[in-house]
Coordinates of C-alpha atoms in Angstrom, one line a residue:
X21 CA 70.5 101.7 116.7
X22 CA 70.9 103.7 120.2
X23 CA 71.7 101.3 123.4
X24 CA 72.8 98.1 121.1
X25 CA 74.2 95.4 123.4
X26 CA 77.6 94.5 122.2
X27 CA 77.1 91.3 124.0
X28 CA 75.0 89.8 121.6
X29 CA 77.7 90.1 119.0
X30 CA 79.9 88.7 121.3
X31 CA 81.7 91.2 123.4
X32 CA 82.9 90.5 127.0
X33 CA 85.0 91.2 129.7
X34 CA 87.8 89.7 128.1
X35 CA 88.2 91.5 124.9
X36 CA 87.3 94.9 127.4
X37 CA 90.8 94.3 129.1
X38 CA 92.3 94.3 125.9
X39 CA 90.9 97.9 124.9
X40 CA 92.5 101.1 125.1
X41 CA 91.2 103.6 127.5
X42 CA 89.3 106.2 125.8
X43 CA 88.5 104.1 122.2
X44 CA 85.1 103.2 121.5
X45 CA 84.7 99.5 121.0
X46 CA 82.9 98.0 118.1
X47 CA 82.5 94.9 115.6
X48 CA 83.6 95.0 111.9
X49 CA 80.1 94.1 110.0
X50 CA 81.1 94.9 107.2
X51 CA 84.3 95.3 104.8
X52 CA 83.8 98.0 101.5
X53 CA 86.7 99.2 99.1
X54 CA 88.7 101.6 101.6
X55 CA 85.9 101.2 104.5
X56 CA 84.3 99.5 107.0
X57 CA 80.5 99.2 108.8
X58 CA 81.7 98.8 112.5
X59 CA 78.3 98.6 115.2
X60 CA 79.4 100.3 118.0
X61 CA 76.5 100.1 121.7
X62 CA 75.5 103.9 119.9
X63 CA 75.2 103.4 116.4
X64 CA 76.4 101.5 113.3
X65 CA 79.4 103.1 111.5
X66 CA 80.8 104.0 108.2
X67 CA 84.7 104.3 108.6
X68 CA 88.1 103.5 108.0
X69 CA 91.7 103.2 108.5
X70 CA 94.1 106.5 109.7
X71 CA 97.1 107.0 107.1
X72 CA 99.4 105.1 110.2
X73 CA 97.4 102.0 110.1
X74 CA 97.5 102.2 106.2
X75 CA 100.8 102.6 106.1
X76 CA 101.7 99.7 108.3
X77 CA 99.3 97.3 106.4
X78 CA 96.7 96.8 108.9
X79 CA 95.3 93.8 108.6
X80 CA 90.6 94.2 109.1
X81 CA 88.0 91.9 108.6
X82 CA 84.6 91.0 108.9
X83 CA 84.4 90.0 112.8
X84 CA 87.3 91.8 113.6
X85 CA 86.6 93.9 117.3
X86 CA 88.5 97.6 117.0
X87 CA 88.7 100.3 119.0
X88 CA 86.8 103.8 117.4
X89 CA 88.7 107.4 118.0
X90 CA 87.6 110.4 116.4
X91 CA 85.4 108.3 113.8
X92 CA 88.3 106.1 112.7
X93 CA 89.5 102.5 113.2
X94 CA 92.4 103.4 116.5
X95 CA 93.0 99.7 116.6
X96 CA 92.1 95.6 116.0
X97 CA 92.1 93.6 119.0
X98 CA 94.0 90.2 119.0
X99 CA 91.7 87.3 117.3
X100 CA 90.8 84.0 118.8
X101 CA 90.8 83.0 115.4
X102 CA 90.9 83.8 112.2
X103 CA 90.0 82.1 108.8
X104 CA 93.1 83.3 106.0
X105 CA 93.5 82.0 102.6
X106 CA 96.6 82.7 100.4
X107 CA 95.2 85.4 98.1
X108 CA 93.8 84.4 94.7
X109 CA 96.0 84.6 91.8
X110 CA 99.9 84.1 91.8
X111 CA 100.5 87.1 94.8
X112 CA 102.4 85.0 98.3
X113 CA 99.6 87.6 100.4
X114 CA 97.3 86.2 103.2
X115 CA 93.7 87.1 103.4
X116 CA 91.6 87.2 105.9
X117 CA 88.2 86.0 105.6
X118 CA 86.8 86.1 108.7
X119 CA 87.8 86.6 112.1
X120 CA 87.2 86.0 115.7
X121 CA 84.4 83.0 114.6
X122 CA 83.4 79.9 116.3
X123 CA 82.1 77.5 114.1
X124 CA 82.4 77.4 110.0
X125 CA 80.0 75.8 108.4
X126 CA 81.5 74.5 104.7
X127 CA 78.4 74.8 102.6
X128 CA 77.7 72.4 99.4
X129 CA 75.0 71.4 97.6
X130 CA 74.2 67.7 96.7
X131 CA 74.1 66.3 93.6
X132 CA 77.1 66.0 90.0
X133 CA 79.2 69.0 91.6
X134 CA 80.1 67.6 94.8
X135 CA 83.4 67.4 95.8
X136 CA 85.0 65.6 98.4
X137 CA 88.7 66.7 97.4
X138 CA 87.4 70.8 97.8
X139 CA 85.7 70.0 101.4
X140 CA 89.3 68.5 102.3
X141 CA 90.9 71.7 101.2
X142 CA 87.7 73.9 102.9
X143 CA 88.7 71.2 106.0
X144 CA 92.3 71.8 106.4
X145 CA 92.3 75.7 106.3
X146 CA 89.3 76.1 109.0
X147 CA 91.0 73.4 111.4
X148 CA 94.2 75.9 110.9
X149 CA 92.0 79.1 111.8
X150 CA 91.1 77.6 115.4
X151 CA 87.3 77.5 114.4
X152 CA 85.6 74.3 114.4
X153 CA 84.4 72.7 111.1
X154 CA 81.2 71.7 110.2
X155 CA 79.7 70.5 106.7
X156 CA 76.8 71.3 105.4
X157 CA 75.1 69.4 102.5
X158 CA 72.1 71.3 101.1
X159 CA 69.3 70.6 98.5
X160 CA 68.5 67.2 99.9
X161 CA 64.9 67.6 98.5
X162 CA 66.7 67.3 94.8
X163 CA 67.6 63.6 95.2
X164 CA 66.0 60.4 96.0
X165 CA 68.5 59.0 97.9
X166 CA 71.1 61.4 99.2
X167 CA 73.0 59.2 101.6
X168 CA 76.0 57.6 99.1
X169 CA 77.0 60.9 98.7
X170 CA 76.5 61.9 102.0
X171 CA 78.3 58.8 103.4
X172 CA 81.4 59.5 100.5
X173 CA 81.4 63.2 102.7
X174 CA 81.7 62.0 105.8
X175 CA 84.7 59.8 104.4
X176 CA 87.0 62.3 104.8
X177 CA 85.4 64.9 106.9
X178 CA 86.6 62.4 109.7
X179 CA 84.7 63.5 113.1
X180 CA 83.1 66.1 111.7
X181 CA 79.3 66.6 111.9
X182 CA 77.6 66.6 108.4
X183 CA 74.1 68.5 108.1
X184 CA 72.2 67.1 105.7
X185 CA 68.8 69.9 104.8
X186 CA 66.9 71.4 102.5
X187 CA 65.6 74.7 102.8
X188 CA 62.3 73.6 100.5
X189 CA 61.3 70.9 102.8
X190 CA 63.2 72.0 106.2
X191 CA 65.3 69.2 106.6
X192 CA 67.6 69.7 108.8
X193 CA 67.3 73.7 109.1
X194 CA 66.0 73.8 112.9
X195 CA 69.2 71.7 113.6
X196 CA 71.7 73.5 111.6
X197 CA 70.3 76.8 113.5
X198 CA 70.8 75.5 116.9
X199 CA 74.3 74.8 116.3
X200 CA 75.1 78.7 116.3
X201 CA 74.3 80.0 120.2
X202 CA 73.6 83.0 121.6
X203 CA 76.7 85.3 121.4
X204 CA 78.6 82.6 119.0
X205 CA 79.7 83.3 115.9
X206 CA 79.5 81.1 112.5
X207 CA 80.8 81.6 108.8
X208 CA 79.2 79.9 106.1
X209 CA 81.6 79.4 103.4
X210 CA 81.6 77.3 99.8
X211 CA 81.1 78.0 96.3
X212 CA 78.9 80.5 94.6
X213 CA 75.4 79.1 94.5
X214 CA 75.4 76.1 97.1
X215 CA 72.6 77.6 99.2
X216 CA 74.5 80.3 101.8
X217 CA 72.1 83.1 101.2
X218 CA 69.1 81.0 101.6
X219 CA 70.6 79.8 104.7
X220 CA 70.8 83.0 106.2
X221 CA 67.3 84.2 105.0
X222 CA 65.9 81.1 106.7
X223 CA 67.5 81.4 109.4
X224 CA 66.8 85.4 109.5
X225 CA 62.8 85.0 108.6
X226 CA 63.0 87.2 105.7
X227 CA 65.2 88.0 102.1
X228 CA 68.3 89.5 103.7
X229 CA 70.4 88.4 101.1
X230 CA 69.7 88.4 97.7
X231 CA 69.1 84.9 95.7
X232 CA 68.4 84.4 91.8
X233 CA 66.0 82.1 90.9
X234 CA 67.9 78.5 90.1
X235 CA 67.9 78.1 86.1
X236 CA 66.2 75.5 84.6
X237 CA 69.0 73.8 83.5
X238 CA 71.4 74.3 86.2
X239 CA 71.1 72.4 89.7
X240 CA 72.9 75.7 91.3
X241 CA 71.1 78.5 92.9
X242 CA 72.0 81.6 91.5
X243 CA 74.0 83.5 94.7
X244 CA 74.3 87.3 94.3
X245 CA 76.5 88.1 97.5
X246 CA 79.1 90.3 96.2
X247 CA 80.7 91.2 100.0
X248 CA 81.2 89.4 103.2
X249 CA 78.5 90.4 106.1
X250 CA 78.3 90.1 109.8
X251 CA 74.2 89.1 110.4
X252 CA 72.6 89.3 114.4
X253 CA 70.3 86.4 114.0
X254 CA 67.1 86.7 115.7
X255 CA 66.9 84.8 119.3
X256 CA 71.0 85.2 119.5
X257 CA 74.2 84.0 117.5
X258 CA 75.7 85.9 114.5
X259 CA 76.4 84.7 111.0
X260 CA 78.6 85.9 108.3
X261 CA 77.3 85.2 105.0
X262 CA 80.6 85.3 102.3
X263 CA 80.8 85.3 98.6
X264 CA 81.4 82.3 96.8
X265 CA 84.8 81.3 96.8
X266 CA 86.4 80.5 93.6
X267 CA 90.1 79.2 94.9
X268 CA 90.8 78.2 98.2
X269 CA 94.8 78.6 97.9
X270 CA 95.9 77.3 101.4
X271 CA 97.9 79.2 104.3
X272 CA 100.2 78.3 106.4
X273 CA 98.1 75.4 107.0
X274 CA 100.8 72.4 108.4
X275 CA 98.0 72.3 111.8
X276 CA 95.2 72.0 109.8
X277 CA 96.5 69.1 107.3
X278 CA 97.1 66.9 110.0
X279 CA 93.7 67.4 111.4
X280 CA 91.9 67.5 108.4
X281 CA 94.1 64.1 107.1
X282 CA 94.5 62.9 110.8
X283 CA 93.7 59.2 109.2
X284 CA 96.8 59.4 107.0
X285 CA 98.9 61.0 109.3
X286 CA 98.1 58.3 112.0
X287 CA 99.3 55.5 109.0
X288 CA 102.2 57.4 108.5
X289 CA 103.5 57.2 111.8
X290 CA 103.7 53.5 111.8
X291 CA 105.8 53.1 108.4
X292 CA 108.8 51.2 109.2
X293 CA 111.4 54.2 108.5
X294 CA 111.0 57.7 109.9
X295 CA 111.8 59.5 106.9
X296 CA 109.6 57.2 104.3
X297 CA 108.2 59.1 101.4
X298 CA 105.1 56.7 101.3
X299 CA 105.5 56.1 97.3
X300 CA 107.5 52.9 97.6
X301 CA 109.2 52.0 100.4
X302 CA 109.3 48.5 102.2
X303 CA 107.1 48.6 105.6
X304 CA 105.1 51.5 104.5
X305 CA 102.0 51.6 106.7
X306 CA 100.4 53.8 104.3
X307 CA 100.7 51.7 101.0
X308 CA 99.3 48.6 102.9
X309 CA 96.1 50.4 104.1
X310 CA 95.3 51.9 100.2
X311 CA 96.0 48.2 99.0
X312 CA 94.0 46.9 101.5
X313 CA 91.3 49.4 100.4
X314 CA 91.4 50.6 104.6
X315 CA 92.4 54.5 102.7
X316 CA 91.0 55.3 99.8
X317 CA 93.9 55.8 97.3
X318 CA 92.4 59.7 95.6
X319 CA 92.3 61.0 99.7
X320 CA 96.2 59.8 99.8
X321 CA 97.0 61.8 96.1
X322 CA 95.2 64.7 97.6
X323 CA 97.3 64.4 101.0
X324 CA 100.5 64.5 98.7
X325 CA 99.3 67.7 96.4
X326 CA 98.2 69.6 99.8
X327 CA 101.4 69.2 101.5
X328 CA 103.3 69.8 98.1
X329 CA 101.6 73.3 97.7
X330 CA 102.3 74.1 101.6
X331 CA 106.2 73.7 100.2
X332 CA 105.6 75.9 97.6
X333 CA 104.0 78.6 99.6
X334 CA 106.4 78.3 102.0
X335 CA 109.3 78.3 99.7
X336 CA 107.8 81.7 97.9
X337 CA 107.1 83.3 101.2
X338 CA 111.1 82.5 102.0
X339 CA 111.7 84.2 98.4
X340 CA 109.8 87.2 99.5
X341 CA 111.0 87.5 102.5
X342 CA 114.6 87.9 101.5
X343 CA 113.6 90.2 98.6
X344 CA 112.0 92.8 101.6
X345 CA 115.3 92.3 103.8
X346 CA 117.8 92.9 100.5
X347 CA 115.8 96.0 100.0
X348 CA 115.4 97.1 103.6
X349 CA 119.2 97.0 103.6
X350 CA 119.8 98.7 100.2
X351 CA 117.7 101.9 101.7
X352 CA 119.7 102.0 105.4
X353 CA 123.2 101.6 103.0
X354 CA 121.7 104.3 101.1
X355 CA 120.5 106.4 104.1
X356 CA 124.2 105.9 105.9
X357 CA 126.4 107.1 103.1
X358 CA 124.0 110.2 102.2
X359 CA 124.5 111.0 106.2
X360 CA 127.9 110.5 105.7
X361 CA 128.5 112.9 102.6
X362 CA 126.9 115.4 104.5
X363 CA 128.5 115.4 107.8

């Protein structure tokens, strides 16, 4: 692809300032086992990380800009943000989903698998990357009145816009499109089967991700994304399509919850006593809005577990952290005394 404008996948005179002299600048499109896509102005490029970078546990993603030397990733240039999880499993290890993105569209499909809890979760973590949430309800076409559900959404995804469409009928597609503008970049994210890859084929004109056929007996579309992609949209804006996400462990998220719960954190600041735990005490502002049915009493319980697993992560990231110093020191007493036998 000779002569590609890097501008349309977002570079500018910013992120030039922050380039090396002599590096080749380009945009991670896509991330493989051990290598990278990145589309340079000359060409799109298969490569990877130099044994320094390795070593020092660089961190790449999808969206990330780098600098190119001698066909290999030189270096990744600071982020304006970034979209991290805690890594699946029972590892204390960020992941980065996505990078250096705009707008995040949290993708799920209406009808029995809704779940206003998961978008809360999906909510907190992109308000913590510095990219601005937006939910998207698809399959509209399936139900004859989609607006409870719709309206039970927007009950917790509190000034957040909520796209209601159907890729069958095109509700709501020509919208959703214009929300990503040239030289912007959006993620979709959700669970596997919600609709992401039709998105992006809509919005591309043709199949550029794969999509099963939906099963007769199942209301979810059958999403075959295996890896997260950077897509140039035609007439401007770029779109990473990611695989469905099974667990959304949160990050380092304290920002995000009280955006994402910015209803209960408000309540909270009006409780009687500073240091009230909101279970029982006397002048609780928060108790007196769920009894007055003002806060929903399942959004307050999911406020509680969210902050209780920020404690725990931070608490094994504090654990880990003092494992990695106790051995750091163990290797420099180590290193001293075999200096000093041989002296």
């Amino acid at each position: 692809m000779p002569d590609f404008d890097l501008g349309d996948l977002g570079w500018n005179a910013a992120l030039a300032e922050q380039l090396d002299p002599g590096l080749i600048p380009g945009r991670v499109t896509a991330a493989h086992r051990g290598a990278y896509d990145v589309q340079t102005s000359g060409e799109l490029v298969r490569t990877r990380l130099p044994g320094r970078l390795l070593h020092e546990n660089a961190d790449v993603a999808v969206g990330d800009w780098v600098g190119l030397g001698d066909g290999l990733i030189r270096t990744v240039l600071p982020r304006h943000s970034a979209l991290v999880r805690n890594s699946a499993g029972r590892t204390t290890e960020a992941q980065t989903l996505a990078s250096n993105i705009d707008v995040a569209f949290i993708v799920s499909s209406l009808g029995p698998d809704l779940e206003p809890r998961r978008i809360e979760r999906y909510l907190v973590t992109i308000w913590e990357s510095g990219a601005t949430p937006e939910v998207v309800l698809t399959k509209a076409d399936r139900l004859e009145d989609p607006w409870p559900m719709v309206a039970e959404v927007e009950s917790v995804a509190l000034g957040v816009p909520v796209h209601v469409t159907s890729a069958v009928t095109g509700q709501g597609m020509d919208a959703l499109r214009a929300r990503i503008q040239p030289g912007a970049t959006a993620v979709l994210v959700g669970s596997s089967g919600v609709g992401k890859s039709t998105i992006v084929n809509s919005f591309v004109g043709r199949e550029q991700m794969a999509v099963r056929e939906v099963r007769e007996d199942d209301d979810e579309g059958q999403h075959t994304t295996s890896h997260r992609e950077l897509i140039l949209l035609p007439g401007g804006g770029v779109l990473i399509d990611t695989p469905g996400i099974r667990e959304l462990q949160l990050w380092d998220s304290a920002e995000g919850i009280g955006e994402a719960f910015s209803d209960v954190e408000e309540l909270a600041g009006a409780c009687r006593f500073n240091d009230c735990t909101h279970t029982s005490e006397p002048g609780c502002a928060v108790l007196a809005a769920v009894e007055s049915g003002e806060l929903d009493r399942d959004r307050l319980q999911s406020w509680f577990k969210l902050q209780r697993e920020l404690r725990a992560i931070a608490i094994r990231q504090d654990h880990l952290l003092r494992k990695q110093e106790t051995r750091r020191w163990k290797l420099l007493s180590k290193d001293a005394k075999s200096r000093t036998r041989y002296r």
